[in-house]
Every structure is written in C-alpha cells, then in structure tokens.
Short mmCIF file of C-alpha atoms in Angstrom, two decimals:
data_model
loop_
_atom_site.label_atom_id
_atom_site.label_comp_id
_atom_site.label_asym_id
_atom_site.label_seq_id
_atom_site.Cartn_x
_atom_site.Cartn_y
_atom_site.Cartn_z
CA UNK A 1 -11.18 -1.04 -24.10
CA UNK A 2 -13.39 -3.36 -22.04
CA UNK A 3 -14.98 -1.35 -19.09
CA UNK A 4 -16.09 -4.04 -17.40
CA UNK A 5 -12.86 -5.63 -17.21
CA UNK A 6 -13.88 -8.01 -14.46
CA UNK A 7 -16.27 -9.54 -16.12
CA UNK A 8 -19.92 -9.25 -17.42
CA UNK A 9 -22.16 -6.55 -15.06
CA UNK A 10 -25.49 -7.69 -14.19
CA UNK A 11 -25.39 -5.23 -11.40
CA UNK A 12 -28.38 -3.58 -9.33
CA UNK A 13 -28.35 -0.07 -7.88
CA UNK A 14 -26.14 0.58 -5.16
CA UNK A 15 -27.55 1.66 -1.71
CA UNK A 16 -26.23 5.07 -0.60
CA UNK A 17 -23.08 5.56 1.77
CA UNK A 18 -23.97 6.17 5.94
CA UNK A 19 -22.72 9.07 6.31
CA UNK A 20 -19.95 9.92 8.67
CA UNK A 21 -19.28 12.74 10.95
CA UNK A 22 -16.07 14.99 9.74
CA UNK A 23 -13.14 13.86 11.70
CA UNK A 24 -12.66 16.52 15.08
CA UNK A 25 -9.96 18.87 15.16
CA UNK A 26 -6.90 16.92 15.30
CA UNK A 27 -8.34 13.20 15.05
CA UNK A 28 -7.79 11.17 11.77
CA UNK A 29 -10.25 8.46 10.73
CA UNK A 30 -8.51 5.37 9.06
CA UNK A 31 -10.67 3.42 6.65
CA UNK A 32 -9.55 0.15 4.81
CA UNK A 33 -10.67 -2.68 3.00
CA UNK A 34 -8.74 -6.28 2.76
CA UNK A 35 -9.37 -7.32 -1.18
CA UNK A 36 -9.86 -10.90 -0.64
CA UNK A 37 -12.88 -9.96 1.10
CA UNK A 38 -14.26 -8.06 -1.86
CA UNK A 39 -15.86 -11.22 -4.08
CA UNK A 40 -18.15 -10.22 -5.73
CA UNK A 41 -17.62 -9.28 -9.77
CA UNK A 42 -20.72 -7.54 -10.20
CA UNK A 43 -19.59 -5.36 -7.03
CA UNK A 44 -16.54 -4.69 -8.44
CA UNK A 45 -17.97 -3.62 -11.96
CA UNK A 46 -19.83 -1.29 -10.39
CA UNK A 47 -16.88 0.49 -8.28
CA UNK A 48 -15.30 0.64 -11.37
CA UNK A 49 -18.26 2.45 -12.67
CA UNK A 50 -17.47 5.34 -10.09
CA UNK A 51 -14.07 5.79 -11.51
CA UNK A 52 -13.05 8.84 -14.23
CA UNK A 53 -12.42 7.72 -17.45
CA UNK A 54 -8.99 7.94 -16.74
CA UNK A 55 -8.89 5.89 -13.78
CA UNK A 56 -10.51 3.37 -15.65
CA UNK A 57 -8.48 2.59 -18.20
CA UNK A 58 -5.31 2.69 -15.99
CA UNK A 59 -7.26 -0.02 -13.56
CA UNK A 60 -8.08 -2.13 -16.61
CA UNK A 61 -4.81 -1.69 -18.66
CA UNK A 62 -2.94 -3.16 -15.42
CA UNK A 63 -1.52 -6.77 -15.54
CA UNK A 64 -2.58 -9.18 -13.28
CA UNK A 65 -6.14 -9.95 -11.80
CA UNK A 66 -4.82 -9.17 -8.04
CA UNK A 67 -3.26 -5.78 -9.11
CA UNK A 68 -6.17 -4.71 -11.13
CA UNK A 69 -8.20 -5.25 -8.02
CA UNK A 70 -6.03 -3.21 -5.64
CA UNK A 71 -5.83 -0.63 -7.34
CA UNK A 72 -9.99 -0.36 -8.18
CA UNK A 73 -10.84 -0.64 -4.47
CA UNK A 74 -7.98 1.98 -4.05
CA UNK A 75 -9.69 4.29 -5.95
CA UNK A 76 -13.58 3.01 -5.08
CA UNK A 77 -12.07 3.62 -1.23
CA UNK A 78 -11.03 7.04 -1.64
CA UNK A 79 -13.88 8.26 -3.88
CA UNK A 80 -16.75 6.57 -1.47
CA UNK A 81 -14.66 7.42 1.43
CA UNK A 82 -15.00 11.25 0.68
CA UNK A 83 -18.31 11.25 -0.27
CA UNK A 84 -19.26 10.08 3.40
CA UNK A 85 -18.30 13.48 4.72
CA UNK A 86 -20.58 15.43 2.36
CA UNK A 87 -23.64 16.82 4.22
CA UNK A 88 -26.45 14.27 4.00
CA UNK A 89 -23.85 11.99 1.72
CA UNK A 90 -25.54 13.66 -1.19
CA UNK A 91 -22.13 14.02 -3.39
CA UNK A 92 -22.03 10.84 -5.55
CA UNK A 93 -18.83 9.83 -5.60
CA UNK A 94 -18.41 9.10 -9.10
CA UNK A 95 -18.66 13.55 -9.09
CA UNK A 96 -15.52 14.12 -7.10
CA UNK A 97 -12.62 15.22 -9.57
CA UNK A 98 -9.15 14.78 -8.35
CA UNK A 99 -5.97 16.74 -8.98
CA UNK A 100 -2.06 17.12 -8.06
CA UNK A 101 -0.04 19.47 -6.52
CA UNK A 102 3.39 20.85 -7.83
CA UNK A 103 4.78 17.41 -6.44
CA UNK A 104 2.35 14.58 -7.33
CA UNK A 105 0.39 14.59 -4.00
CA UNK A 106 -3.42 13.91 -4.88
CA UNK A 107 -5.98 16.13 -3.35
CA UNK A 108 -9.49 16.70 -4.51
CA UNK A 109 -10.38 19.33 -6.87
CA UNK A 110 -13.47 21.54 -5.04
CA UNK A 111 -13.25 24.10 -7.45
CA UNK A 112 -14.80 22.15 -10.30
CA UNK A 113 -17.33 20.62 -7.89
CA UNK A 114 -20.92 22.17 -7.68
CA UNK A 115 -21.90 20.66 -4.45
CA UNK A 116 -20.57 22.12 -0.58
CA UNK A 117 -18.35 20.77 0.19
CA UNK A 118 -15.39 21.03 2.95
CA UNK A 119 -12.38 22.52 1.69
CA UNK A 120 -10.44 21.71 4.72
CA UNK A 121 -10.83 17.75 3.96
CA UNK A 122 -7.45 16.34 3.51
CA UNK A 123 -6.68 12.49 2.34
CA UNK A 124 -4.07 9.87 1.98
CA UNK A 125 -3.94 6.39 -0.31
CA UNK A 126 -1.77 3.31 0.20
CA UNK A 127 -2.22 -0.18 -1.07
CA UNK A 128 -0.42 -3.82 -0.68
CA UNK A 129 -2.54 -6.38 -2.55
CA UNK A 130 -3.68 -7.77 0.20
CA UNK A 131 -4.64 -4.33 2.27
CA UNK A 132 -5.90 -0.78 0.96
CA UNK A 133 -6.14 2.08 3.27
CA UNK A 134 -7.54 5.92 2.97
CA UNK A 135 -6.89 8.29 5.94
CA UNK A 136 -8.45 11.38 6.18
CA UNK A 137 -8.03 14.73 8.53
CA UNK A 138 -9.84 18.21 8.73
CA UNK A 139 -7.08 21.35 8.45
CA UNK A 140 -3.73 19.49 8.62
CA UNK A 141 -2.04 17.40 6.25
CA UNK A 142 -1.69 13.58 6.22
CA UNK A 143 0.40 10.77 4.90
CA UNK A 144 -0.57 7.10 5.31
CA UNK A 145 1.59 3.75 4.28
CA UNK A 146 0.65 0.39 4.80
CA UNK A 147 3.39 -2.97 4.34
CA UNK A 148 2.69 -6.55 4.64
CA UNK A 149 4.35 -7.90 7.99
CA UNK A 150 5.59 -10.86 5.65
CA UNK A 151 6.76 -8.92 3.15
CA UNK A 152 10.08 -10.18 1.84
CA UNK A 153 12.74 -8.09 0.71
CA UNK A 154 14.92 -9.86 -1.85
CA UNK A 155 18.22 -7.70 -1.13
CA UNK A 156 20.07 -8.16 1.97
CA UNK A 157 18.44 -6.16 4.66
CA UNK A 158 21.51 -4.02 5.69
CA UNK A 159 22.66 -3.42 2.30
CA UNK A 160 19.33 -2.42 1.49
CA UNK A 161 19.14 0.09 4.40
CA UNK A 162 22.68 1.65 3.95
CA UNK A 163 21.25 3.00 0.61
CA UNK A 164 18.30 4.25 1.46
CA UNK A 165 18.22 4.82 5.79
CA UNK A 166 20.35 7.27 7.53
CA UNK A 167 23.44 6.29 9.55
CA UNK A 168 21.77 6.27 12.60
CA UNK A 169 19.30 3.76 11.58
CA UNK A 170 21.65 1.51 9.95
CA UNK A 171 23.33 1.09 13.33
CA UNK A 172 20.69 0.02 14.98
CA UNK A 173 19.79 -2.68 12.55
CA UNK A 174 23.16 -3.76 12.40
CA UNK A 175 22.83 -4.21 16.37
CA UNK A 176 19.90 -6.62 15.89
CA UNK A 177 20.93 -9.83 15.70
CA UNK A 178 17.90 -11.91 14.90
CA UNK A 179 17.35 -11.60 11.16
CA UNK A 180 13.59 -11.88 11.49
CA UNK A 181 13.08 -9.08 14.24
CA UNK A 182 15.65 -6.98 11.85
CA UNK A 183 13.36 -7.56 9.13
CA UNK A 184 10.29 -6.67 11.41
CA UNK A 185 12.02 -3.00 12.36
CA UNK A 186 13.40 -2.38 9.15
CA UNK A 187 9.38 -2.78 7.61
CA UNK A 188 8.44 0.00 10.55
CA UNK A 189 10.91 2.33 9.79
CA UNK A 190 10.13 2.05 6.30
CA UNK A 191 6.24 2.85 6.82
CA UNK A 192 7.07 5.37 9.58
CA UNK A 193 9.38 7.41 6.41
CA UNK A 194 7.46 6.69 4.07
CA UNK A 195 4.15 7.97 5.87
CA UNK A 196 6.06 11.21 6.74
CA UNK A 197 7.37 11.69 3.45
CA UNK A 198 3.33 11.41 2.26
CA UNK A 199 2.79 13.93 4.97
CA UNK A 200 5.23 16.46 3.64
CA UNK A 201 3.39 16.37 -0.08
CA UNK A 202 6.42 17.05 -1.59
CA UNK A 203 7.65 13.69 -3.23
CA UNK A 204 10.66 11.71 -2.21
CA UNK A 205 13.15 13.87 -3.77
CA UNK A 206 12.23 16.54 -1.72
CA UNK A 207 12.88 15.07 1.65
CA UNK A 208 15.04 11.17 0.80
CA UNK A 209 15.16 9.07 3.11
CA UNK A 210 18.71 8.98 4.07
CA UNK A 211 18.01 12.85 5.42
CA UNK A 212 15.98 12.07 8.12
CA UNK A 213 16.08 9.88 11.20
CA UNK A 214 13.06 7.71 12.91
CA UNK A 215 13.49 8.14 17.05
CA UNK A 216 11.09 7.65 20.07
CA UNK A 217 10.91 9.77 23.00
CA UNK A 218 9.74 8.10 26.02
CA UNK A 219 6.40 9.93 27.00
CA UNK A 220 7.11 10.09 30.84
CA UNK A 221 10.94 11.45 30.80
CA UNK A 222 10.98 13.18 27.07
CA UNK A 223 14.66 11.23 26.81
CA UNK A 224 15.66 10.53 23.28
CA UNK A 225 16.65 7.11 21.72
CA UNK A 226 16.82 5.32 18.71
CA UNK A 227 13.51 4.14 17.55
CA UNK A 228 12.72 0.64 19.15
CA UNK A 229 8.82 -0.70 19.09
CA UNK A 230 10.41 -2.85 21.29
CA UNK A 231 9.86 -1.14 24.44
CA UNK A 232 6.89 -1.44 26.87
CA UNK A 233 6.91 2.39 27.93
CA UNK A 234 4.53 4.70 25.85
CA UNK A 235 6.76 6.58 23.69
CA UNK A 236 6.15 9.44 21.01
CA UNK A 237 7.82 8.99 17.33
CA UNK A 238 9.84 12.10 16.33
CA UNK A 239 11.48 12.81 13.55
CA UNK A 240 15.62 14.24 13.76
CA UNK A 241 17.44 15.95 11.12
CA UNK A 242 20.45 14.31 9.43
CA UNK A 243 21.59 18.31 8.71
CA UNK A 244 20.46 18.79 12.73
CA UNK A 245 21.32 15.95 15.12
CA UNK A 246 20.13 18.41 17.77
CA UNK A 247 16.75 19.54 15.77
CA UNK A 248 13.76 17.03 16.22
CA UNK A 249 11.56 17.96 14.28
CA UNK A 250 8.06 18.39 16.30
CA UNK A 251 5.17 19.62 13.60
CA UNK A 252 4.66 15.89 12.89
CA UNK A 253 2.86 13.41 14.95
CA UNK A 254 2.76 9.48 13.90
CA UNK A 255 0.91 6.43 14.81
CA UNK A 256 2.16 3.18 14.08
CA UNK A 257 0.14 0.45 14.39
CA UNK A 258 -0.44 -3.46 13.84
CA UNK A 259 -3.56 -4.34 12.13
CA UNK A 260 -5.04 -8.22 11.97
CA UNK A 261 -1.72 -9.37 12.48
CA UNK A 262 -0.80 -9.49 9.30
CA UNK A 263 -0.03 -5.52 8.28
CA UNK A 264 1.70 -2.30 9.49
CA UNK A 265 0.37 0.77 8.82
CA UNK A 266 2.34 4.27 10.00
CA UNK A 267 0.14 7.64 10.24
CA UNK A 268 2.07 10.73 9.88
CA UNK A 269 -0.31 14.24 10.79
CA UNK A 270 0.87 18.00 10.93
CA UNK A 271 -0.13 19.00 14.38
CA UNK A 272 -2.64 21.80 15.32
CA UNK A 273 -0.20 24.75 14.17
CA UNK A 274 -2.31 27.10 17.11
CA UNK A 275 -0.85 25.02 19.67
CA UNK A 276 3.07 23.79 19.27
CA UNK A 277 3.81 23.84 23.15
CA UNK A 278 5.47 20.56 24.36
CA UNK A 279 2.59 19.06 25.63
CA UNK A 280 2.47 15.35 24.48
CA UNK A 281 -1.21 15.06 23.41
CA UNK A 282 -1.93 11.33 21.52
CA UNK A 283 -3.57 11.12 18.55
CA UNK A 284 -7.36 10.22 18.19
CA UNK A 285 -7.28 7.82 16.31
CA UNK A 286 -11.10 6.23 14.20
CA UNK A 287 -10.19 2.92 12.23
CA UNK A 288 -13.26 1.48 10.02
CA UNK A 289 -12.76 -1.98 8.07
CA UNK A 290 -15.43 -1.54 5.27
CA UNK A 291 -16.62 -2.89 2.04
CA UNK A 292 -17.95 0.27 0.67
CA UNK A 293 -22.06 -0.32 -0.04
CA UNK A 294 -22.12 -3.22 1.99
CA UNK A 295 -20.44 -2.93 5.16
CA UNK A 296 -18.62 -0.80 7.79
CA UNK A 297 -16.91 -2.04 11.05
CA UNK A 298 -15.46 0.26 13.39
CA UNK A 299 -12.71 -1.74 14.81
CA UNK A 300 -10.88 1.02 16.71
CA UNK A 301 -10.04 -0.27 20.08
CA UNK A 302 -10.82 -4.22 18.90
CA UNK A 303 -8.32 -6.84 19.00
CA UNK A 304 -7.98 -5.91 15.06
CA UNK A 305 -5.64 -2.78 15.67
CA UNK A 306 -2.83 -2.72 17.96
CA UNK A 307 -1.19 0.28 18.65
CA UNK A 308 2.82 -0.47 18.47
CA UNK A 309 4.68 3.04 18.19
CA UNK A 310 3.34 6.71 19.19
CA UNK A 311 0.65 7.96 21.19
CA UNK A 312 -2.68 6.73 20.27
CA UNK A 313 -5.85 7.62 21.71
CA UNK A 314 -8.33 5.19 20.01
CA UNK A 315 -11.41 6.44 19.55
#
C-alpha cells in the first residue's frame, strides 16, 4: 500500500498546535474545516502521517479523490483537535489511540496514553465532502451532524420520511406545501435526530428514528409545538417520546445552526446532571474554522454561523 496516497511528500516539519483552553462547564467548542480549502498535497501527506496504521489504509483504500480527502481531514481534525487541550499542547497527536464502546461510539483511549491527560474530554465526528466538523465537551456527552443545505434526496421526500420519521413529523411535512422549504425542514430534522442519536452513544438501533419526535418550546411561554425553524421567537429543541406523547425528554440540549450558507449542523449535549431544574439556560456555544497547522478562525458570533433552532449563547 502507498502511504502517501496523495501524492509524492516533500514535506517540512509541522509547527505545533496553539493550544486551546478546555471548553467551561457546559459550553461545547465546534471546530471544522471546509476541504476545498485544504490544497495543499504535501499538507495532506503529512496529516495522513498522524493517522494509525489502520486509519491509513482505510483513508487510502477509499475510492474517489474527494472521499479520500474527507475522511483524512476527518481524522487529522479530531486527532489535532484533541491534542489542543493537552497542557502546553505537548501530546502529539499522532500518540492519541482511539477506541469504541459496546455500540460503535469512538472515544479516546487514555488508558494506553502516557501523557495527562483529561479524562473528562468528550468528542464527536461528522463529515459531508464539502464540510468536516469535531465538537468537543468536558463531563457530558455529545453528538454532532452536519448536511449540505443542497443536498438532494433522490426518494420522494414524504415517502422517505414515513419510513424513517415519526408520525408527528410526517404531518408536518405533509402540511408544507413548498417542496423546497419541505426539503429544507426535512434536512433539520434529520441533523437534529441524527445529532441526538450521536449523543445517546448507543447506535441507531438503540434509539430509531421513528421513536422519537423533534419539537420546540417557545422560550418565553414553555408552550409546546411541532418543530418549525420557521418562527422568529427564541425557542428551545426538545425531544418527545413516541412511547410518551406526554414525556419530553429534558437531559438533552441542541443547537442548530446555519453555517456559510451552505451547511446545517445540529449539536445535541447531555445537560449538567447537578442541575435539571426548568430553567432554560442556552448553550455556549465556541465555533473555530481551521486548517489544522496553518490556521484558526474563531467565527462564533460572525456572519459565518447563524443560529436557526435552540438557545445559543455564542461565545
């Protein structure tokens, strides 16, 4: 196998990582990188140098030059991403090992790691081609998707959603008549699941889709409703049981959000367990665009990242 399967490597040392602050007790920091930005070969030759032999070989055995390249800076992001939070950024990331629990869900492997490091660090992956994203929390688990917003789905949209949404949310994209603004919601509810399913870390069998319903509650009355990002009045996305009409489930807290224009990408935390009264707090939200070893932007709070669903403090 050719390990430098994006062409020849006349790479130079890379600098180190600027090291970043752990995230605060219940903010998440949101790093991504847009591939098409990402030009350089010898770059990429030497992310892929920072990847297990494993990792390697399933980067370079993949077909197509576009999904190769996801999926390096996918793992490149996560790896580089981590090391950040090590004191003094002294963990290279090409140390960090990586295993799964019981249901597939990544998570890094301390034990095997000589160097402190802080056990409460807890991370989340998702790629497009176009888009890859790591989000990362201290003490409470996380679940991240991203979509394109011109992502076409080559089934009808409401036959598409009767087999997979729950009945609930197939009514309310029947109700839409424009087929371009159904195709819009029916991409959010898919990150919004899909995010909370990440959260849950226990694969999709575990918690399918159809078993769960997507609502808003409007922050100033607490009234219930279907979800609709349509509405001008800060609202909180909750989770109801199919099982449980009357149950919404309150543990979670999401964050749905427009980024560039051209993505959505749907945070699902655990909230702080020590505090579950019904106070509405937002979520602190960090967002970084970066090209790992050569540049970070913090675009929080830009024109870059527009909050659309849940309650975002941007930090």
């Amino acid at each position: 196998m050719n390990l430098h399967c994006f062409g020849r490597n006349f790479s130079t040392a890379l600098p180190p990582l600027v090291p970043v602050q752990l995230p605060s007790k219940m903010e998440t920091h949101f790093w991504y990188v847009l591939p098409d930005e990402v030009k350089s070969v010898s770059l990429l030759n030497q992310y892929l140098e920072l990847l297990s032999p494993c990792e390697k070989e399933n980067v370079c055995r993949m077909h197509g030059d576009q999904l190769k390249k996801s999926a390096l800076l996918a793992r490149a992001l996560v790896r580089t991403t981590i090391a950040r939070y090590q004191k003094n950024c002294q963990v290279n990331p090409r140390s960090l090992k990586f295993r799964k629990n019981i249901y597939g869900k990544p998570e890094v492997d301390w034990q095997n790691d000589d160097n402190p490091c802080p056990l409460s660090l807890h991370f989340n992956i998702s790629h497009t081609s176009s888009l890859v994203a790591c989000g990362v929390t201290v003490d409470v688990p996380i679940g991240i998707d991203v979509e394109e917003k011109h992502r076409r789905i080559k089934n009808d949209i409401l036959a598409f959603a009767r087999r997979y949404f729950s009945p609930k949310e197939v009514k309310l994209l029947t109700a839409i008549i424009d087929p371009e603004i159904r195709r819009q919601e029916f991409i959010k509810l898919w990150t919004l699941k899909e995010a909370y399913v990440k959260a849950l870390g226990k694969g999709f069998s575990a918690a399918p889709f159809k078993t769960f319903t997507i609502r808003s509650r409007l922050a100033t009355t607490g009234t219930c409703h279907l979800f609709d990002t349509l509405s001008s009045e800060a609202s909180e996305i909750v989770v109801e049981s199919s099982d449980d009409p009357e149950n919404l489930t309150s543990n979670w807290q999401f964050a749905l959000l427009d980024m560039a224009g051209s993505h959505y990408a749907a945070i699902c935390v655990e909230k702080d367990k020590s505090n579950r009264v019904e106070a509405r707090v937002p979520m602190k939200l960090t967002m970084w665009k970066t090209i790992p070893f050569v540049e970070d932007e913090r675009v929080s709070g830009t024109g870059a990242v527009v909050a659309v669903g849940g309650l975002i403090e941007q930090l």
